[in-house]
Amino acid sequence: MSIQRRDFLKALGAAGFGTVAALPGCATTGGGAGGKVVVIGGGYGGATAAKYIRMWSDGGVDVTVVEPSPEFISCPLSNLVIGGSKQIGDVTVSYDNLPKRHGVKILRDTATSVDPEKRTVKLASGQELAYDRLILSPGIDFMWDKVPSLNNADAQGKILHAWKAGAQTVALRNQLVAMPDGGVYAISIPVAPYRCPPGPYERACQVAWYFKRAKPKSKVLILDGNGDVTSKGPLFKKAWAEEYKGIVEYRPNHVLTDVDVATRTAKFEVQDSVKADVLNILPPQRAGAIARSAGVVTANDRWCDVDFLTFESVKVKNVHILGDAIQIATGMPKSGHMANQHAKVCAAAVIALLSGQAPNPTPVLSNTCYSFITDREVVHVCSVHQYDKEKKTLLPVAGAGGVSPAANELEGGYAFSWAQNIWADTLA
Amino acid sequence: MRTIPLVLAAAVAALGAAYANAQGSDPNLGRNLAATCANCHGTNGVSVGAVESLAGKPKEEIVRKMQDYKKGTKPATVMTQLAKGYTDEQIELVAAWFAAQKAK
């Protein structure tokens, strides 16, 4: 937009002709927003925010993404790689379209510190980036101090989490392939909240699917730190009782205290220790470390409280946080789908704020999460979240949302279609 | 580059609409709401998967389907549950926005 036009629009607004943004030509764009946005993290939250800020500002806002990984590897669907019905390449997507189609700048680097006063980010390479608005989508870090024997790289290479898709996903698959028939795979689940509530139970199903076909004398043990299955409980329990009868055993109230790496033994607060042939530990989690540097970790020393109109930190100005790193609102899962939805509310708000306008006062989020019971049968959970002006938070709409009546193949098809569309919506 | 006379002409023509819409309401509401559908139906309603595209579908068709899902008279897996989360006004906004998008 030319300066003359901007001034003209201001004058028009001041003259009382209604909101300037309601004018045609601005109605589907950012209304001439400019400025510099730095996004840390190119996952479901960060990549979506970068794309939508460029798209909705008509390229007016300069966006740089800092992401160390050369490619995007999806956590959703990665349990199918562990079960063996998909390969890691099937859940890997290039970052190329973000610069090519949207003019997003991508730096393959790691953010090491944030100075919110000077509004700068330092990178591992030594480069410094200035921002008008900073978007942190750092995902999770593991709290290794809660599993002391795993607090070193050597142990972490033997007892895997595979809770960040990539090399660990492939390594866990390899451990299962190498395990002799008659062995035990055990998965330890931390007390909620953690990334992807139904994910551990889906993983148990996928490992059982593999065992049922390739290693029928083997067992899957679910050692849950929670008192019950945290998501889609009746649907998963039905699968374990029927499809995977005699393979899967569920044990609640198993709060992990440590492991013995050499003997692959999990130790618990109250319950007896469990030795496994393949031990899969999901440690307790918190917002990625860069959030700490930015000073936005405000909840329980773990998560970041945000203003749900903008996803701006409640504590640090001009810093927005998306995805698994935030202190969730009631009924809001830490999911990739949700991170993508956070990102769009944030993108619209950042463009508005950079243009000196108020953010949308009525944001809405939806969530749809598919879990694979077999290689093609799926169950879903979904919800819609509307902003409550009085409570100043996003709340699930009562009477909306729900789960599948039973696992089914129709939704298996929808789940693969969902993956294609959300990967494109985030990255293409 | 757009010039002032062009904008002025457009602005004058749109003043009535702008006034009607001037209760602080955001002209991007439809766009923002439609973005909640994009994860399954594609960016701007253009699906790259098996789930149907919404871009360029007639507004009345989208509203009717959403209302049928909401009432439960049209069977579905997730849509009967998700449609109940949107107000009638939001459904109108979403449908109008998708109808105005280019189908690809």
XYZ file of C-alpha atoms in Angstrom:
532
model
C 0.000 0.000 0.000
C 1.319 3.454 -0.789
C 1.841 5.999 1.951
C -0.728 8.281 0.403
C -3.333 5.545 0.529
C -2.490 4.699 4.130
C -2.853 8.373 5.108
C -6.073 8.615 3.163
C -7.514 5.611 4.942
C -6.510 7.024 8.311
C -8.194 10.293 7.427
C -11.281 8.425 6.304
C -11.380 6.462 9.563
C -10.883 9.616 11.625
C -13.712 11.254 9.746
C -16.066 8.679 11.190
C -16.798 6.658 8.079
C -16.713 3.360 9.940
C -13.763 1.029 10.343
C -11.122 1.501 7.677
C -10.532 -2.216 7.548
C -14.071 -2.711 6.274
C -13.120 -1.084 2.982
C -12.895 -3.224 -0.120
C -9.334 -4.033 -1.053
C -8.506 -4.471 2.604
C -11.301 -6.865 3.401
C -9.351 -9.994 2.636
C -5.852 -8.714 3.324
C -3.927 -7.455 6.291
C -4.913 -3.895 5.599
C -1.361 -2.918 4.753
C 0.398 -4.430 7.753
C 4.188 -4.280 7.701
C 6.893 -5.214 10.184
C 9.190 -8.046 11.074
C 8.074 -11.310 12.632
C 10.505 -13.996 13.792
C 9.093 -17.494 14.332
C 11.082 -19.969 16.413
C 10.178 -23.539 15.524
C 8.862 -24.915 12.224
C 6.387 -27.469 13.535
C 2.579 -27.466 13.253
C 2.358 -24.152 15.125
C 5.318 -22.172 13.802
C 5.134 -23.160 10.143
C 1.386 -22.459 10.000
C 1.837 -19.048 11.636
C 4.583 -18.146 9.147
C 2.511 -19.160 6.115
C -0.706 -17.485 7.263
C 0.982 -14.210 8.270
C 2.510 -13.977 4.787
C -0.752 -15.008 3.102
C -3.085 -12.798 5.132
C -0.795 -9.732 5.042
C -0.482 -10.088 1.256
C 3.255 -10.452 1.759
C 3.421 -7.180 3.707
C 4.899 -8.667 6.862
C 8.464 -9.981 6.755
C 8.606 -13.492 8.309
C 11.703 -15.493 9.249
C 11.433 -19.026 10.661
C 14.288 -20.470 12.712
C 14.231 -24.276 12.537
C 17.159 -26.680 12.931
C 15.585 -29.657 11.092
C 16.075 -29.828 7.309
C 12.612 -31.365 6.874
C 9.306 -31.471 8.713
C 8.634 -34.889 10.253
C 5.092 -35.362 11.546
C 4.398 -36.768 14.991
C 0.803 -37.577 13.923
C 0.943 -40.839 11.922
C 4.484 -41.599 13.181
C 3.075 -44.419 15.341
C 2.323 -46.201 12.051
C 6.063 -46.122 11.315
C 6.691 -47.769 14.687
C 4.052 -50.415 13.879
C 5.608 -50.908 10.449
C 2.655 -50.104 8.160
C 4.301 -46.799 7.100
C 7.864 -45.624 6.504
C 9.439 -42.464 7.943
C 9.439 -40.972 4.425
C 5.623 -41.199 4.426
C 5.428 -38.727 7.343
C 8.203 -36.398 6.124
C 7.384 -33.157 4.304
C 9.744 -30.616 2.686
C 9.937 -27.006 3.869
C 10.517 -25.826 0.280
C 7.031 -24.447 -0.371
C 7.144 -21.955 2.504
C 9.849 -19.826 0.830
C 8.792 -20.695 -2.730
C 5.055 -19.997 -2.510
C 4.869 -17.642 0.447
C 8.203 -15.820 0.671
C 8.894 -17.119 4.186
C 12.602 -16.938 5.038
C 13.855 -20.118 6.705
C 17.086 -20.227 8.668
C 18.368 -23.720 9.461
C 19.620 -22.714 12.864
C 18.761 -22.926 16.559
C 17.607 -20.002 18.673
C 19.708 -19.835 21.827
C 18.406 -16.741 23.614
C 15.804 -13.992 23.460
C 16.166 -10.398 24.671
C 12.576 -9.146 24.973
C 13.766 -5.618 25.914
C 15.858 -5.136 22.773
C 13.483 -7.414 20.818
C 16.270 -9.588 19.448
C 16.909 -13.330 19.115
C 20.397 -14.854 19.159
C 21.060 -17.962 17.085
C 23.609 -20.755 17.564
C 25.440 -19.550 14.442
C 26.031 -16.197 16.152
C 23.532 -14.343 13.982
C 21.162 -11.915 15.705
C 17.604 -11.254 14.478
C 15.498 -8.203 15.353
C 11.713 -8.508 15.594
C 8.578 -6.449 16.041
C 6.698 -9.578 17.100
C 8.243 -12.897 18.137
C 6.343 -16.178 17.819
C 7.649 -19.094 19.872
C 6.490 -22.527 18.816
C 9.216 -24.526 20.520
C 7.279 -27.704 21.273
C 8.311 -29.701 24.308
C 11.520 -30.478 26.152
C 11.841 -33.572 28.318
C 12.353 -33.167 32.064
C 15.243 -35.620 32.284
C 15.836 -34.717 35.922
C 12.617 -36.661 36.649
C 14.228 -39.823 35.207
C 17.781 -39.398 36.575
C 19.381 -42.441 34.935
C 18.296 -41.198 31.509
C 19.905 -37.783 32.048
C 22.760 -38.510 29.616
C 23.064 -38.995 25.868
C 24.294 -42.590 26.065
C 21.253 -43.765 28.063
C 18.890 -41.761 25.846
C 20.233 -43.688 22.864
C 19.272 -46.994 24.498
C 15.967 -46.270 26.242
C 13.973 -44.321 23.652
C 11.070 -41.872 23.843
C 10.281 -41.521 20.100
C 8.017 -38.638 21.220
C 9.626 -36.255 18.724
C 9.288 -37.866 15.307
C 12.519 -38.567 13.428
C 15.602 -40.619 14.251
C 14.051 -41.886 17.505
C 10.971 -43.140 15.634
C 13.124 -45.240 13.308
C 15.322 -46.439 16.188
C 12.294 -47.641 18.187
C 10.990 -49.482 15.120
C 14.400 -51.151 14.804
C 14.363 -52.231 18.475
C 10.960 -53.882 17.933
C 12.153 -55.641 14.784
C 15.250 -56.921 16.618
C 13.247 -58.150 19.640
C 12.759 -61.949 19.695
C 9.180 -63.293 19.677
C 7.960 -63.815 23.245
C 9.448 -60.502 24.364
C 7.788 -57.616 26.209
C 7.425 -54.040 24.951
C 6.572 -51.622 27.793
C 5.588 -47.987 27.415
C 5.661 -45.567 30.359
C 3.234 -42.609 30.166
C 3.774 -39.461 32.257
C 1.096 -37.782 34.364
C -0.951 -35.398 32.155
C -0.527 -32.841 30.669
C 1.830 -34.162 28.015
C 2.080 -33.926 24.209
C -0.706 -35.803 22.357
C -2.986 -37.355 25.024
C -4.136 -40.402 22.964
C -0.713 -40.937 21.338
C 0.693 -43.471 23.810
C -2.427 -45.645 23.598
C -2.375 -45.481 19.795
C 1.280 -46.521 19.922
C 0.388 -49.521 22.112
C -2.175 -50.515 19.444
C 0.344 -50.163 16.620
C 2.985 -52.248 18.414
C 0.293 -54.857 19.179
C -0.774 -54.810 15.509
C 2.826 -55.644 14.572
C 3.206 -58.331 17.253
C -0.094 -59.988 16.294
C 1.231 -60.505 12.757
C 4.980 -60.970 13.235
C 5.600 -61.945 16.887
C 2.383 -63.435 18.305
C 3.903 -64.646 21.603
C 5.003 -61.092 22.503
C 3.266 -58.690 24.907
C 2.548 -54.959 25.139
C 2.517 -53.483 28.653
C 1.088 -49.995 29.192
C 2.444 -48.447 32.387
C 0.334 -45.319 32.843
C 1.234 -42.588 35.352
C -2.412 -41.551 35.208
C -5.300 -43.209 37.046
C -7.029 -44.105 33.778
C -6.654 -43.775 30.000
C -6.536 -39.999 29.382
C -8.258 -39.942 25.952
C -10.759 -42.139 24.046
C -10.632 -44.566 27.006
C -13.567 -46.909 26.201
C -12.504 -47.146 22.529
C -8.908 -48.091 23.325
C -9.957 -50.518 26.068
C -12.335 -52.243 23.648
C -9.462 -52.653 21.151
C -7.193 -54.141 23.823
C -9.941 -56.526 25.010
C -10.959 -57.663 21.521
C -8.555 -56.934 18.636
C -5.490 -57.332 20.864
C -6.813 -59.823 23.446
C -3.925 -61.565 25.211
C -1.378 -59.096 23.815
C -2.036 -55.747 25.535
C -2.163 -55.274 29.289
C -3.065 -51.880 30.790
C -1.785 -50.897 34.248
C -2.843 -47.485 35.666
C -1.213 -45.470 38.488
C 2.372 -46.243 37.467
C 4.232 -43.012 38.196
C 7.812 -43.494 36.996
C 10.688 -42.523 39.299
C 13.685 -43.857 37.356
C 14.939 -46.667 35.129
C 17.783 -49.154 35.181
C 19.274 -48.743 31.734
C 21.328 -51.982 31.603
C 18.405 -54.256 32.546
C 15.714 -52.083 30.857
C 13.770 -51.898 34.111
C 11.236 -49.191 34.940
C 10.864 -48.150 38.599
C 7.741 -46.586 40.084
C 6.620 -44.546 43.093
C 4.359 -47.265 44.478
C 4.095 -50.191 42.077
C 6.596 -53.010 41.515
C 9.406 -52.523 39.003
C 8.884 -53.836 35.463
C 11.590 -55.303 33.223
C 11.045 -55.181 29.467
C 12.824 -56.256 26.287
C 11.988 -52.945 24.641
C 11.430 -50.148 27.162
C 9.841 -46.958 25.801
C 9.844 -44.049 28.266
C 7.843 -40.854 27.720
C 9.375 -38.530 30.321
C 7.452 -35.624 31.884
C 7.496 -32.590 29.592
C 7.654 -28.796 29.618
C 7.818 -25.948 27.099
C 10.962 -25.950 24.934
C 13.983 -24.244 26.539
C 13.852 -21.058 24.448
C 10.597 -20.169 26.235
C 12.560 -20.007 29.478
C 15.097 -17.646 27.910
C 12.274 -15.375 26.742
C 10.858 -15.340 30.279
C 7.421 -16.594 29.208
C 7.265 -19.793 31.308
C 4.647 -18.799 33.880
C 2.686 -21.945 34.808
C 4.185 -24.526 37.173
C 7.667 -23.726 35.880
C 6.615 -25.782 32.830
C 4.164 -24.042 30.479
C 3.436 -20.553 29.079
C 0.232 -18.673 29.921
C -1.125 -16.757 26.929
C -3.894 -14.274 26.142
C -6.185 -16.461 24.008
C -7.211 -13.526 21.787
C -3.661 -13.157 20.475
C -1.574 -15.995 21.971
C 0.697 -13.247 23.328
C 2.435 -14.070 26.594
C 0.544 -12.741 29.626
C 3.913 -11.578 30.946
C 6.204 -10.521 28.093
C 5.039 -8.019 25.463
C 5.438 -8.791 21.745
C 6.152 -12.489 22.400
C 3.494 -15.008 21.304
C 3.543 -18.733 22.131
C 1.844 -21.551 20.205
C 1.247 -25.267 20.432
C 2.312 -27.781 23.047
C 4.313 -25.136 24.985
C 1.268 -23.207 26.221
C -0.679 -23.634 29.431
C -3.773 -25.175 27.869
C -7.315 -23.989 28.430
C -9.992 -26.415 29.670
C -10.486 -29.352 27.308
C -7.757 -28.196 24.902
C -5.399 -31.039 23.985
C -1.702 -30.580 23.237
C -2.061 -31.681 19.614
C -0.608 -30.784 16.229
C -4.091 -29.917 14.981
C -4.559 -27.527 17.903
C -1.130 -25.933 17.306
C -2.123 -25.257 13.687
C -5.348 -23.643 14.961
C -3.522 -21.557 17.584
C -1.274 -20.358 14.762
C -4.130 -18.982 12.645
C -5.677 -17.048 15.551
C -2.203 -15.715 16.323
C -1.473 -14.860 12.660
C -4.672 -12.809 12.342
C -3.948 -11.079 15.670
C -0.308 -10.293 14.826
C -1.309 -8.728 11.500
C -4.015 -6.682 13.237
C -1.629 -5.535 15.977
C 1.085 -4.606 13.457
C -1.546 -2.498 11.645
C -2.620 -0.784 14.856
C -5.976 -2.583 14.894
C -7.669 -4.570 17.623
C -7.473 -8.380 17.353
C -10.584 -10.433 16.561
C -12.558 -10.515 19.854
C -14.285 -13.829 19.026
C -11.664 -16.430 18.019
C -12.749 -20.040 17.456
C -10.673 -23.220 17.405
C -11.583 -26.724 16.367
C -9.778 -29.984 17.030
C -10.060 -33.321 15.282
C -7.735 -36.107 16.316
C -7.665 -39.540 14.713
C -6.017 -42.534 16.403
C -5.179 -45.698 14.489
C -6.366 -48.892 16.182
C -5.076 -51.114 13.351
C -3.235 -50.052 10.180
C -6.525 -48.770 8.714
C -9.199 -48.649 11.414
C -9.456 -45.378 13.262
C -11.257 -43.656 16.141
C -11.633 -39.884 16.472
C -12.159 -37.284 19.158
C -13.213 -33.770 18.139
C -14.222 -30.485 19.743
C -14.978 -26.817 19.018
C -13.673 -24.080 21.323
C -15.239 -20.602 21.443
C -13.888 -17.559 23.271
C -15.708 -16.742 26.509
C -15.539 -12.980 27.030
C -16.250 -13.088 30.750
C -13.833 -15.872 31.591
C -11.319 -14.592 29.002
C -10.501 -18.060 27.779
C -11.395 -20.540 25.044
C -13.938 -23.106 26.198
C -15.262 -26.260 24.502
C -18.826 -25.756 23.284
C -21.161 -27.857 25.427
C -23.071 -30.422 23.369
C -20.603 -30.230 20.478
C -17.698 -32.582 19.786
C -17.432 -36.241 20.673
C -15.830 -39.532 19.721
C -16.383 -42.327 17.179
C -18.966 -44.959 18.147
C -16.381 -47.648 17.233
C -13.175 -48.104 15.263
C -13.876 -48.025 11.526
C -12.184 -47.973 8.130
C -14.169 -45.028 6.752
C -12.448 -42.766 9.241
C -9.139 -44.428 8.416
C -9.526 -42.899 4.958
C -10.445 -39.551 6.499
C -7.393 -39.712 8.758
C -5.025 -40.096 5.792
C -6.861 -37.274 4.017
C -6.562 -35.165 7.189
C -2.799 -35.713 7.142
C -2.507 -34.619 3.499
C -4.567 -31.496 4.148
C -3.000 -30.422 7.427
C 0.513 -30.930 6.035
C -0.424 -28.770 3.042
C -2.196 -26.227 5.265
C 0.894 -25.977 7.468
C 3.647 -26.188 4.862
C 2.440 -25.665 1.284
C 0.146 0.846 -7.551
C -3.321 1.844 -6.463
C -4.041 5.534 -6.605
C -6.194 7.647 -4.353
C -8.987 8.271 -6.878
C -9.486 4.530 -7.374
C -9.634 3.894 -3.662
C -11.849 6.906 -3.183
C -14.321 5.625 -5.741
C -14.371 2.186 -4.166
C -14.642 3.681 -0.702
C -17.574 5.903 -1.590
C -19.350 2.996 -3.262
C -18.814 0.862 -0.186
C -19.713 3.389 2.457
C -23.206 2.046 2.943
C -21.925 -1.477 3.487
C -19.110 -0.247 5.694
C -21.561 1.650 7.858
C -23.855 -1.336 8.196
C -20.823 -3.308 9.263
C -19.407 -0.657 11.563
C -20.365 -2.038 14.975
C -16.688 -2.857 15.479
C -17.196 -6.126 13.628
C -14.184 -7.583 11.857
C -14.429 -8.007 8.066
C -12.102 -10.997 8.363
C -14.446 -12.979 10.640
C -15.535 -15.290 7.808
C -11.939 -15.852 6.740
C -10.822 -16.579 10.311
C -13.708 -18.991 10.931
C -13.122 -20.767 7.626
C -9.489 -21.286 8.650
C -10.751 -23.606 11.406
C -11.971 -25.938 8.610
C -8.704 -25.915 6.621
C -6.983 -28.735 8.514
C -9.392 -31.221 6.918
C -10.812 -29.276 3.943
C -7.599 -27.564 2.773
C -6.258 -24.010 2.855
C -8.990 -21.652 1.587
C -11.234 -24.707 1.225
C -9.154 -26.339 -1.527
C -8.653 -29.956 -0.403
C -5.628 -31.977 -1.494
C -7.040 -35.181 0.031
C -10.146 -37.368 -0.194
C -12.263 -34.995 1.942
C -14.318 -32.582 -0.168
C -13.245 -29.069 -1.143
C -15.486 -26.215 0.001
C -14.040 -23.423 -2.160
C -16.571 -22.110 -4.653
C -19.485 -24.205 -3.318
C -22.751 -22.247 -3.253
C -23.365 -20.588 0.098
C -26.867 -22.080 0.399
C -25.510 -25.599 -0.087
C -22.889 -25.209 2.665
C -25.403 -23.642 5.072
C -27.958 -26.381 4.392
C -25.418 -29.164 4.945
C -24.072 -27.584 8.131
C -27.606 -27.129 9.493
C -28.465 -30.736 8.636
C -25.315 -31.901 10.442
C -26.189 -29.659 13.373
C -29.711 -31.091 13.602
C -28.357 -34.600 13.089
C -30.583 -35.241 10.051
C -27.535 -35.816 7.807
C -25.326 -38.650 9.069
C -21.578 -38.095 9.367
C -18.577 -39.067 11.476
C -17.123 -35.799 12.808
C -19.322 -33.177 11.116
C -22.455 -33.930 13.156
C -20.326 -33.240 16.247
C -18.365 -30.228 14.940
C -21.343 -28.399 13.357
C -22.955 -28.114 16.805
C -19.984 -25.993 17.916
C -20.745 -23.127 15.507
C -23.559 -20.573 15.847
C -26.008 -20.059 12.962
C -24.408 -16.677 12.315
C -20.947 -18.259 12.142
C -22.204 -20.896 9.704
C -23.539 -18.092 7.453
C -20.174 -16.289 7.586
C -18.153 -19.430 6.850
C -20.432 -20.455 3.982
C -20.348 -16.988 2.406
C -16.558 -16.908 2.619
C -16.062 -20.353 1.036
C -18.593 -19.539 -1.693
C -16.474 -16.512 -2.638
C -13.248 -18.552 -3.003
C -11.953 -19.850 -6.300
C -12.356 -23.598 -6.768
C -9.186 -25.164 -8.147
